[in-house]
Coordinates of C-alpha atoms in Angstrom, one line a residue:
M462 CA -25.2 -15.8 -18.5
T463 CA -28.0 -14.7 -20.9
T464 CA -31.4 -14.0 -19.4
A465 CA -34.3 -15.5 -21.2
L466 CA -37.4 -13.4 -22.0
L467 CA -40.5 -15.5 -21.7
R468 CA -44.1 -14.5 -22.3
T469 CA -46.2 -17.4 -21.3
A470 CA -46.5 -19.6 -18.2
D471 CA -46.2 -22.7 -20.4
E472 CA -42.7 -21.6 -21.5
L473 CA -41.7 -21.0 -17.8
H474 CA -43.1 -24.4 -16.7
A475 CA -41.2 -26.2 -19.5
R476 CA -37.9 -25.1 -18.0
T477 CA -35.9 -27.7 -16.0
R478 CA -34.2 -26.7 -12.8
A479 CA -32.4 -28.6 -10.0
G480 CA -32.6 -26.0 -7.1
R481 CA -35.0 -23.5 -5.7
R482 CA -36.8 -21.0 -7.8
A483 CA -36.7 -17.5 -6.4
V484 CA -39.1 -14.9 -7.8
V485 CA -38.9 -11.1 -7.8
M486 CA -42.2 -9.4 -8.8
T487 CA -42.0 -6.0 -10.5
M488 CA -44.0 -3.6 -12.6
G489 CA -40.9 -2.9 -14.7
A490 CA -39.0 0.4 -14.9
L491 CA -36.3 -1.4 -13.0
H492 CA -33.7 0.5 -10.9
E493 CA -31.0 -0.3 -8.3
G494 CA -33.7 -1.2 -5.7
H495 CA -35.0 -3.9 -7.9
A496 CA -31.4 -5.0 -8.7
A497 CA -30.8 -5.4 -5.0
L498 CA -33.9 -7.7 -4.8
I499 CA -32.6 -9.8 -7.7
R500 CA -29.1 -10.1 -6.3
T501 CA -30.6 -11.3 -3.0
A502 CA -32.7 -13.8 -4.9
R503 CA -29.6 -15.0 -6.6
E504 CA -27.9 -15.6 -3.2
I505 CA -30.9 -17.5 -1.9
A506 CA -31.4 -19.6 -5.1
G507 CA -27.7 -20.4 -5.4
D508 CA -25.9 -21.6 -8.5
Q509 CA -28.3 -24.6 -8.9
G510 CA -31.4 -22.6 -8.5
E511 CA -33.3 -20.2 -10.7
V512 CA -34.2 -16.5 -10.4
V513 CA -37.3 -15.3 -12.2
V514 CA -38.1 -11.6 -12.5
T515 CA -41.7 -10.8 -13.4
V516 CA -42.5 -7.6 -15.3
F517 CA -46.2 -6.9 -15.4
V518 CA -48.0 -3.5 -15.1
N519 CA -51.1 -4.7 -13.2
P520 CA -54.2 -2.7 -14.2
L521 CA -56.1 -3.9 -11.2
Q522 CA -53.8 -1.8 -8.9
F523 CA -54.6 1.5 -10.6
G524 CA -57.7 3.4 -9.5
K525 CA -59.7 6.0 -11.4
G526 CA -57.5 8.9 -12.4
E527 CA -54.2 7.1 -11.4
D528 CA -51.2 6.8 -13.7
L529 CA -51.7 3.5 -15.5
D530 CA -51.1 5.0 -18.9
R531 CA -48.2 7.2 -17.6
Y532 CA -46.4 4.3 -15.8
P533 CA -43.1 3.8 -17.5
R534 CA -42.6 0.7 -19.7
T535 CA -38.9 0.0 -20.4
L536 CA -38.7 -3.7 -21.0
D537 CA -35.4 -3.6 -23.0
A538 CA -33.7 -1.7 -20.2
D539 CA -35.3 -3.9 -17.6
L540 CA -33.9 -7.0 -19.3
K541 CA -30.4 -5.6 -19.2
I542 CA -30.7 -4.7 -15.5
A543 CA -32.2 -8.1 -14.6
E544 CA -29.3 -9.9 -16.5
Q545 CA -26.6 -7.8 -14.8
A546 CA -28.1 -8.6 -11.3
G547 CA -28.2 -12.3 -12.0
A548 CA -31.7 -13.2 -13.2
D549 CA -32.1 -16.4 -15.2
V550 CA -35.6 -15.4 -16.6
V551 CA -37.6 -12.3 -17.1
F552 CA -41.3 -13.3 -17.3
A553 CA -43.2 -10.5 -19.0
P554 CA -46.7 -11.8 -19.7
S555 CA -49.4 -10.0 -21.5
V556 CA -52.7 -8.9 -19.8
D557 CA -54.5 -11.7 -21.6
E558 CA -52.0 -14.2 -20.2
V559 CA -52.5 -13.1 -16.6
Y560 CA -56.3 -12.3 -16.9
P561 CA -57.6 -14.6 -19.6
G562 CA -61.2 -13.6 -20.5
G563 CA -60.8 -10.2 -19.0
E564 CA -60.8 -8.8 -15.5
P565 CA -61.4 -11.6 -12.9
Q566 CA -64.7 -11.9 -11.3
V567 CA -63.2 -13.6 -8.2
R568 CA -60.5 -11.5 -6.4
I569 CA -58.5 -11.5 -3.2
S570 CA -59.8 -9.2 -0.6
A571 CA -57.1 -7.4 1.5
G572 CA -59.5 -7.2 4.5
P573 CA -59.3 -4.5 7.1
M574 CA -55.5 -4.0 6.9
G575 CA -56.0 -3.2 3.2
E576 CA -58.3 -0.3 4.0
R577 CA -55.8 1.6 6.1
L578 CA -53.2 4.1 5.1
E579 CA -52.4 3.4 1.4
G580 CA -55.7 1.5 1.1
A581 CA -57.7 4.5 2.4
V582 CA -56.0 6.8 -0.1
R583 CA -56.2 4.3 -3.0
P584 CA -59.4 2.2 -2.4
G585 CA -59.2 -1.2 -4.0
H586 CA -55.5 -0.9 -4.7
F587 CA -54.5 -3.8 -2.3
D588 CA -57.3 -6.0 -3.5
G589 CA -55.8 -5.6 -7.0
M590 CA -52.3 -6.1 -5.8
L591 CA -53.0 -9.3 -3.8
T592 CA -55.0 -10.8 -6.7
V593 CA -52.1 -10.4 -9.1
V594 CA -49.5 -11.5 -6.6
A595 CA -51.7 -14.6 -6.1
K596 CA -51.9 -15.3 -9.8
L597 CA -48.2 -14.7 -10.4
L598 CA -47.3 -17.0 -7.5
H599 CA -49.4 -19.7 -9.3
L600 CA -48.0 -18.9 -12.7
T601 CA -44.3 -18.9 -11.6
R602 CA -44.5 -21.6 -8.9
P603 CA -41.6 -20.3 -6.8
D604 CA -40.1 -21.7 -3.5
V605 CA -39.4 -18.1 -2.3
A606 CA -40.6 -14.7 -3.4
L607 CA -38.9 -11.4 -2.6
Y608 CA -40.4 -8.0 -2.0
G609 CA -39.0 -4.6 -0.9
Q610 CA -39.5 -3.2 2.5
K611 CA -40.2 0.2 1.1
D612 CA -43.7 -1.0 0.4
A613 CA -44.2 -2.1 3.9
Q614 CA -48.0 -2.4 3.9
Q615 CA -47.8 -4.3 0.6
L616 CA -45.3 -6.8 2.2
A617 CA -47.3 -7.2 5.3
L618 CA -50.4 -8.0 3.3
I619 CA -48.6 -10.5 1.1
R620 CA -47.3 -12.3 4.2
R621 CA -50.8 -12.4 5.6
M622 CA -52.3 -13.7 2.4
V623 CA -49.7 -16.4 2.2
R624 CA -50.3 -17.4 5.8
D625 CA -54.1 -17.2 5.8
L626 CA -54.5 -18.9 2.5
N627 CA -51.8 -21.6 2.9
F628 CA -49.6 -20.7 0.0
G629 CA -46.6 -23.0 -0.1
V630 CA -44.0 -20.2 -0.6
E631 CA -41.5 -18.4 1.6
I632 CA -41.7 -14.6 1.7
V633 CA -38.6 -12.5 2.2
G634 CA -38.4 -8.8 2.7
V635 CA -35.4 -6.9 1.5
P636 CA -34.3 -3.5 3.0
T637 CA -35.1 -0.3 1.2
V638 CA -32.4 0.9 -1.2
R639 CA -31.7 4.7 -1.1
E640 CA -30.0 7.2 -3.3
E641 CA -26.9 9.0 -2.0
D642 CA -29.1 11.9 -0.7
G643 CA -31.4 9.5 1.3
L644 CA -34.3 9.5 -1.1
A645 CA -35.8 6.0 -1.3
L646 CA -35.4 4.5 -4.8
S647 CA -38.7 4.5 -6.8
S648 CA -39.7 4.4 -10.4
R649 CA -41.6 7.7 -9.7
N650 CA -38.5 9.6 -8.8
R651 CA -38.0 10.3 -12.4
Y652 CA -41.0 12.6 -12.4
L653 CA -39.3 14.9 -9.8
S654 CA -37.8 18.2 -10.9
T655 CA -34.8 19.6 -9.2
E656 CA -37.0 21.7 -7.0
D657 CA -39.4 18.8 -6.4
R658 CA -36.6 16.6 -5.3
R659 CA -35.3 19.1 -2.8
T660 CA -38.7 19.2 -1.2
A661 CA -39.1 15.3 -1.4
L662 CA -36.0 14.7 0.6
A663 CA -38.1 15.7 3.6
L664 CA -39.7 12.2 3.6
S665 CA -36.5 10.4 4.4
Q666 CA -35.2 13.2 6.6
A667 CA -38.4 13.1 8.7
L668 CA -37.9 9.3 9.1
F669 CA -34.3 9.7 10.0
A670 CA -35.2 12.4 12.5
G671 CA -37.7 10.0 14.2
R672 CA -35.2 7.3 14.2
D673 CA -32.5 9.5 15.7
R674 CA -35.0 10.7 18.4
H675 CA -35.8 7.1 19.2
A676 CA -32.1 6.1 19.5
A677 CA -31.4 9.1 21.8
Q678 CA -34.4 8.1 24.0
E679 CA -33.2 4.5 24.1
A680 CA -29.7 5.6 25.1
L681 CA -31.1 7.8 27.8
R682 CA -33.2 4.9 29.2
A683 CA -30.3 2.6 29.0
R684 CA -28.1 5.1 31.0
A685 CA -30.8 5.6 33.5
R686 CA -31.1 1.8 34.1
E687 CA -27.4 1.4 34.6
V688 CA -27.3 3.9 37.5
P689 CA -29.1 3.1 40.8
A690 CA -31.9 5.3 41.7
T691 CA -30.2 6.7 44.9
R692 CA -28.2 9.8 45.8
A693 CA -25.2 8.0 44.4
R694 CA -27.0 7.9 41.1
A695 CA -27.1 11.7 40.9
E696 CA -23.5 11.9 41.9
A697 CA -22.5 9.4 39.3
L698 CA -24.3 11.3 36.6
S699 CA -22.6 14.6 37.7
A700 CA -19.3 12.8 37.6
I701 CA -19.7 11.9 34.0
G702 CA -20.6 15.3 32.9
E703 CA -24.4 15.0 32.9
S704 CA -26.5 17.9 34.1
R705 CA -28.3 17.5 37.5
A706 CA -31.6 17.5 35.7
A707 CA -30.5 14.3 34.0
A708 CA -30.9 12.5 37.4
D709 CA -34.6 12.5 36.6
A710 CA -34.1 10.5 33.3
H711 CA -35.3 7.3 35.0
A712 CA -38.6 8.8 35.9
V713 CA -39.0 10.3 32.4
A714 CA -38.1 7.0 30.8
K715 CA -40.7 5.2 32.9
A716 CA -43.4 7.8 32.0
A717 CA -43.0 7.2 28.3
P718 CA -41.3 3.9 27.6
G719 CA -39.9 3.8 24.1
G720 CA -41.2 7.3 23.2
P721 CA -43.5 6.8 20.2
M722 CA -44.8 10.3 20.9
G723 CA -41.3 11.8 20.6
V724 CA -40.6 9.9 17.5
R725 CA -43.7 11.2 15.8
A726 CA -43.0 14.8 17.0
A727 CA -39.4 14.7 15.6
A728 CA -40.6 13.4 12.2
R729 CA -43.5 15.9 11.9
L730 CA -41.2 18.9 12.6
I731 CA -39.4 18.1 9.4
L732 CA -42.6 17.6 7.4
D733 CA -44.1 20.9 8.7
E734 CA -41.0 22.8 7.5
A735 CA -41.3 21.0 4.1
A736 CA -44.9 22.2 3.8
R737 CA -43.6 25.7 3.7
M738 CA -41.1 25.1 0.8
Q739 CA -41.6 25.8 -2.9
P740 CA -43.0 23.5 -4.1
P741 CA -44.7 22.5 -0.8
L742 CA -44.8 19.0 0.5
V743 CA -48.5 17.9 0.9
L744 CA -48.7 15.3 3.6
D745 CA -51.0 12.3 3.2
Y746 CA -50.0 10.7 6.5
L747 CA -47.2 10.2 9.0
T748 CA -47.9 7.2 11.2
L749 CA -46.2 4.8 13.6
V750 CA -47.8 1.3 13.2
D751 CA -47.7 -2.3 14.3
P752 CA -46.6 -4.1 11.2
S753 CA -48.9 -7.0 12.0
D754 CA -52.0 -5.1 11.2
F755 CA -50.9 -1.5 10.4
T756 CA -52.8 0.1 13.3
E757 CA -51.3 3.1 15.1
V758 CA -49.3 2.1 18.1
E759 CA -50.0 3.5 21.7
D760 CA -47.4 5.5 23.6
D761 CA -46.6 2.5 25.8
F762 CA -46.1 0.1 22.8
T763 CA -43.2 -2.4 22.9
G764 CA -42.0 -4.4 20.0
E765 CA -41.5 -4.1 16.3
A766 CA -43.0 -0.9 14.6
V767 CA -42.9 0.9 11.3
L768 CA -42.6 4.6 10.9
A769 CA -44.3 5.4 7.6
V770 CA -45.0 8.5 5.6
A771 CA -46.7 9.3 2.3
A772 CA -46.8 12.7 0.6
R773 CA -47.2 14.6 -2.7
V774 CA -44.7 16.9 -4.2
G775 CA -46.1 18.5 -7.3
T776 CA -47.9 15.8 -9.2
T777 CA -45.8 13.0 -7.8
R778 CA -46.9 10.9 -4.7
L779 CA -44.1 9.2 -2.8
I780 CA -44.0 6.8 0.2
D781 CA -41.3 5.7 2.5
N782 CA -40.8 4.0 5.9
I783 CA -38.2 2.7 8.4
P784 CA -38.5 -0.1 11.0
L785 CA -38.1 0.6 14.6
T786 CA -38.0 -1.5 17.8
F787 CA -39.3 -0.3 21.0
G788 CA -37.9 -2.0 24.1
A789 CA -39.9 -3.0 27.2
A790 CA -39.9 -0.6 30.1
S791 CA -37.7 -1.5 33.1

């Protein structure tokens, strides 16, 4: 299969298709994370459908002093990666095609969720992101659009926009793809020196430490629930090799169901150590949030949550996150 390179919406609209159109939106500099999105799109679209990959470096998403000019542009390489992953079309419009007549006077507002975390660090970023996503959804007319979960706040805002403004498109989130050492794949990883990368690994290591603490807490709570709160309970715990102190696990679990505090503490320990490395990791935020609005969860929270981190290493800013589920207290 040869992937077509199209520059205008008219060219894209002229194509005939029998099945669903699945769109993967990118700013180029494609890597294995993008390839995973394209392969998932191919599975969703099927043999009769069509997979469109957009490549557009959106100027509205870059604030003053950010790296618009520095952002890598590798269209020839992107076309090859898209083709290998199963794309039918790479849609690479010009700025004039997307914004005829210059920057739009009417834009999408990301609202309160867009002012938190990444939005607080990069004011106006999410307004620009949603504006271009809305325009590209109109230009490409997909049945389904796929986005990576690494940009969790972006994904949440796109889902909210589609729901609030009645876009007739299905939004699918695809799990984060990581390199062998755990670092989340990103176009900005190429800016990291060997020393930078050693420090940058603290982001994923902190998330994994929080996840592991959460798993241990949940296992302890499950063990406590299985054993009756009687003298027989303490005897049963001793019989399986637990210390006598573990007999109080039930009370501990009830005092802090799910343990968001412990999750945060485990992750922060790793980040604090990385702050003393050379080069140091400069933390922007570590947060455990409700994915519906990206507000910090309380210590008695139950349900889906996102443990998210953002930091700078040298001149490079990186983000990462993992999803967690906190069960109800018994």
